[in-house]
Amino acid sequence: MSNNISVLISEEELNARIRELGEQITRDYQGKEIVLICILKGSVFYSCELAKHIGVPVQLEFMRCSSYGDSHVSSGNVRLMLDLDIDIAGRNVIVVEDIVDTGRTLYYLMGLLSDRKPASLRLTTLLDKPDRRVKEVNVDYVGFNIPDKFVVGYGLDFAQNYRNLPYIGVIEK
Ligand code: IMP
Ligand code: MG
């Protein structure tokens, strides 16, 4: 796939902000252990970079949901494609997402996880598009608020492409 992509957030800006968030999480979780849940596939890059900057014990786990299919129009119909293989009851859980858009995916996922009785449950997202919210979700740690534009890179895709870009970009029309 070849399109012109303009840089919205550079690799340097991403890494600097993620380092700050990791340091903030380290302060907030002193004396605790964290279960980081990486939401596949989009938050792989963010989860790995974030985990490197967390200075308390971290267990890295994975889940996958689907709501978009291969287009960029949310179907609003969220499905769980891959579940955890651990019990999170009594654990301190942080869900790591790439982007919160309408909020439908995280509304569903946070409800599902909170039913499993973790000791604490928080959410971090690299990107937030607050203007697009349909379902209310409480985000504890936000990387960047961005305008209502479709973005790719640093894990985010358009029809499974562009995830490997080291920056966040916008596809030029
Ligand atoms: P929500 O359920 O509408 O909040 O959508 C969440 C999911 O939609 C994210 O995890 C992404 O996979 C996808 N998504 C939303 N906006 C974008 C975008 O601008 N670029 C790429 N994927 C997006
Ligand atoms: Mg996603």
PDB file of N, CA and C and ligand atoms in Angstrom, residues 39 42 67-68 72 74 78 97-106 127 129 132-133 146 149-152 156-158 163, ligand 1:
ATOM      1  N   ILE A  39      -3.508  -4.731  24.364  1.00  0.00           N
ATOM      2  CA  ILE A  39      -4.633  -5.060  23.484  1.00  0.00           C
ATOM      3  C   ILE A  39      -4.109  -5.161  22.046  1.00  0.00           C
ATOM      4  N   GLY A  42      -2.920  -3.369  17.910  1.00  0.00           N
ATOM      5  CA  GLY A  42      -2.493  -1.964  17.828  1.00  0.00           C
ATOM      6  C   GLY A  42      -1.595  -1.477  18.944  1.00  0.00           C
ATOM      7  N   SER A  67     -13.528  -4.718  16.444  1.00  0.00           N
ATOM      8  CA  SER A  67     -14.760  -3.964  16.222  1.00  0.00           C
ATOM      9  C   SER A  67     -14.768  -3.308  14.855  1.00  0.00           C
ATOM     10  N   TYR A  68     -13.609  -3.275  14.211  1.00  0.00           N
ATOM     11  CA  TYR A  68     -13.504  -2.474  12.990  1.00  0.00           C
ATOM     12  C   TYR A  68     -13.522  -3.279  11.697  1.00  0.00           C
ATOM     13  N   HIS A  72     -12.227   1.624   8.162  1.00  0.00           N
ATOM     14  CA  HIS A  72     -12.044   2.521   9.289  1.00  0.00           C
ATOM     15  C   HIS A  72     -13.371   3.068   9.794  1.00  0.00           C
ATOM     16  N   SER A  74     -16.204   2.181  12.467  1.00  0.00           N
ATOM     17  CA  SER A  74     -16.485   1.293  13.605  1.00  0.00           C
ATOM     18  C   SER A  74     -17.834   0.623  13.418  1.00  0.00           C
ATOM     19  N   VAL A  78     -18.514  -5.180  19.230  1.00  0.00           N
ATOM     20  CA  VAL A  78     -17.212  -5.605  19.730  1.00  0.00           C
ATOM     21  C   VAL A  78     -17.222  -7.101  20.035  1.00  0.00           C
ATOM     22  N   GLU A  97      -4.019   0.470  25.614  1.00  0.00           N
ATOM     23  CA  GLU A  97      -4.689   0.555  24.304  1.00  0.00           C
ATOM     24  C   GLU A  97      -3.938   1.550  23.414  1.00  0.00           C
ATOM     25  N   ASP A  98      -4.079   1.370  22.116  1.00  0.00           N
ATOM     26  CA  ASP A  98      -3.440   2.292  21.184  1.00  0.00           C
ATOM     27  C   ASP A  98      -4.212   3.605  21.076  1.00  0.00           C
ATOM     28  N   ILE A  99      -5.546   3.480  20.933  1.00  0.00           N
ATOM     29  CA  ILE A  99      -6.353   4.684  20.703  1.00  0.00           C
ATOM     30  C   ILE A  99      -7.771   4.462  21.221  1.00  0.00           C
ATOM     31  N   VAL A 100      -8.320   5.479  21.857  1.00  0.00           N
ATOM     32  CA  VAL A 100      -9.738   5.446  22.219  1.00  0.00           C
ATOM     33  C   VAL A 100     -10.451   6.416  21.298  1.00  0.00           C
ATOM     34  N   ASP A 101     -11.394   5.871  20.557  1.00  0.00           N
ATOM     35  CA  ASP A 101     -12.086   6.633  19.524  1.00  0.00           C
ATOM     36  C   ASP A 101     -13.542   6.815  19.974  1.00  0.00           C
ATOM     37  N   THR A 102     -14.452   5.955  19.535  1.00  0.00           N
ATOM     38  CA  THR A 102     -15.836   6.062  20.022  1.00  0.00           C
ATOM     39  C   THR A 102     -15.934   5.619  21.478  1.00  0.00           C
ATOM     40  N   GLY A 103     -14.986   4.818  21.923  1.00  0.00           N
ATOM     41  CA  GLY A 103     -15.010   4.295  23.292  1.00  0.00           C
ATOM     42  C   GLY A 103     -15.704   2.946  23.406  1.00  0.00           C
ATOM     43  N   ARG A 104     -16.276   2.466  22.314  1.00  0.00           N
ATOM     44  CA  ARG A 104     -17.055   1.223  22.378  1.00  0.00           C
ATOM     45  C   ARG A 104     -16.208   0.030  22.805  1.00  0.00           C
ATOM     46  N   THR A 105     -14.998  -0.091  22.233  1.00  0.00           N
ATOM     47  CA  THR A 105     -14.141  -1.238  22.532  1.00  0.00           C
ATOM     48  C   THR A 105     -13.780  -1.271  24.015  1.00  0.00           C
ATOM     49  N   LEU A 106     -13.335  -0.135  24.539  1.00  0.00           N
ATOM     50  CA  LEU A 106     -12.890  -0.089  25.929  1.00  0.00           C
ATOM     51  C   LEU A 106     -14.045  -0.156  26.907  1.00  0.00           C
ATOM     52  N   LEU A 127      -3.195   7.299  22.385  1.00  0.00           N
ATOM     53  CA  LEU A 127      -3.902   8.393  21.706  1.00  0.00           C
ATOM     54  C   LEU A 127      -5.357   8.427  22.139  1.00  0.00           C
ATOM     55  N   LYS A 129      -9.086  10.365  21.045  1.00  0.00           N
ATOM     56  CA  LYS A 129      -9.859  11.276  20.181  1.00  0.00           C
ATOM     57  C   LYS A 129     -11.154  11.594  20.927  1.00  0.00           C
ATOM     58  N   ARG A 132     -14.828  12.138  19.443  1.00  0.00           N
ATOM     59  CA  ARG A 132     -15.563  11.062  18.776  1.00  0.00           C
ATOM     60  C   ARG A 132     -16.310  10.147  19.761  1.00  0.00           C
ATOM     61  N   ARG A 133     -16.256  10.467  21.044  1.00  0.00           N
ATOM     62  CA  ARG A 133     -16.773   9.540  22.042  1.00  0.00           C
ATOM     63  C   ARG A 133     -18.271   9.301  21.933  1.00  0.00           C
ATOM     64  N   ILE A 146      -5.667  13.807  20.293  1.00  0.00           N
ATOM     65  CA  ILE A 146      -5.491  14.174  18.882  1.00  0.00           C
ATOM     66  C   ILE A 146      -6.836  14.574  18.271  1.00  0.00           C
ATOM     67  N   LYS A 149      -8.930  12.745  13.236  1.00  0.00           N
ATOM     68  CA  LYS A 149      -8.301  12.352  11.967  1.00  0.00           C
ATOM     69  C   LYS A 149      -7.955  10.884  12.061  1.00  0.00           C
ATOM     70  N   PHE A 150      -7.979  10.189  10.949  1.00  0.00           N
ATOM     71  CA  PHE A 150      -7.602   8.781  10.961  1.00  0.00           C
ATOM     72  C   PHE A 150      -6.083   8.675  10.906  1.00  0.00           C
ATOM     73  N   VAL A 151      -5.506   8.067  11.929  1.00  0.00           N
ATOM     74  CA  VAL A 151      -4.046   8.012  12.035  1.00  0.00           C
ATOM     75  C   VAL A 151      -3.524   6.588  11.892  1.00  0.00           C
ATOM     76  N   VAL A 152      -2.280   6.486  11.485  1.00  0.00           N
ATOM     77  CA  VAL A 152      -1.624   5.175  11.331  1.00  0.00           C
ATOM     78  C   VAL A 152      -0.212   5.251  11.916  1.00  0.00           C
ATOM     79  N   LEU A 156      -0.710   1.337  14.916  1.00  0.00           N
ATOM     80  CA  LEU A 156      -2.052   1.555  14.336  1.00  0.00           C
ATOM     81  C   LEU A 156      -2.043   1.287  12.843  1.00  0.00           C
ATOM     82  N   ASP A 157      -3.127   0.690  12.387  1.00  0.00           N
ATOM     83  CA  ASP A 157      -3.171   0.261  10.986  1.00  0.00           C
ATOM     84  C   ASP A 157      -4.292   0.914  10.201  1.00  0.00           C
ATOM     85  N   PHE A 158      -4.140   0.857   8.885  1.00  0.00           N
ATOM     86  CA  PHE A 158      -5.269   1.034   7.972  1.00  0.00           C
ATOM     87  C   PHE A 158      -5.304  -0.240   7.141  1.00  0.00           C
ATOM     88  N   ARG A 163       1.423  -0.469  10.326  1.00  0.00           N
ATOM     89  CA  ARG A 163       1.668  -0.607  11.774  1.00  0.00           C
ATOM     90  C   ARG A 163       3.123  -0.362  12.126  1.00  0.00           C
TER      91      ARG A 163
HETATM   92  P1  IMP B   1     -13.409   2.527  19.451  1.00  0.00           P
HETATM   93  O1  IMP B   1     -14.073   1.271  19.906  1.00  0.00           O
HETATM   94  O2  IMP B   1     -14.228   3.284  18.459  1.00  0.00           O
HETATM   95  O3  IMP B   1     -12.929   3.412  20.596  1.00  0.00           O
HETATM   96  O4  IMP B   1     -12.174   2.116  18.581  1.00  0.00           O
HETATM   97  C1  IMP B   1     -11.061   1.579  19.092  1.00  0.00           C
HETATM   98  C2  IMP B   1     -10.271   0.883  17.998  1.00  0.00           C
HETATM   99  O5  IMP B   1     -10.539   1.417  16.700  1.00  0.00           O
HETATM  100  C3  IMP B   1      -8.815   1.102  18.230  1.00  0.00           C
HETATM  101  O6  IMP B   1      -8.271   0.125  19.077  1.00  0.00           O
HETATM  102  C4  IMP B   1      -8.257   1.028  16.824  1.00  0.00           C
HETATM  103  O7  IMP B   1      -8.003  -0.315  16.475  1.00  0.00           O
HETATM  104  C5  IMP B   1      -9.360   1.538  15.934  1.00  0.00           C
HETATM  105  N1  IMP B   1      -9.155   2.952  15.556  1.00  0.00           N
HETATM  106  C6  IMP B   1      -9.849   4.025  15.950  1.00  0.00           C
HETATM  107  N2  IMP B   1      -9.392   5.156  15.409  1.00  0.00           N
HETATM  108  C7  IMP B   1      -8.338   4.791  14.648  1.00  0.00           C
HETATM  109  C8  IMP B   1      -7.411   5.533  13.816  1.00  0.00           C
HETATM  110  O8  IMP B   1      -7.431   6.773  13.689  1.00  0.00           O
HETATM  111  N3  IMP B   1      -6.466   4.787  13.191  1.00  0.00           N
HETATM  112  C9  IMP B   1      -6.373   3.432  13.302  1.00  0.00           C
HETATM  113  N4  IMP B   1      -7.213   2.712  14.064  1.00  0.00           N
HETATM  114  C10 IMP B   1      -8.194   3.388  14.724  1.00  0.00           C
END
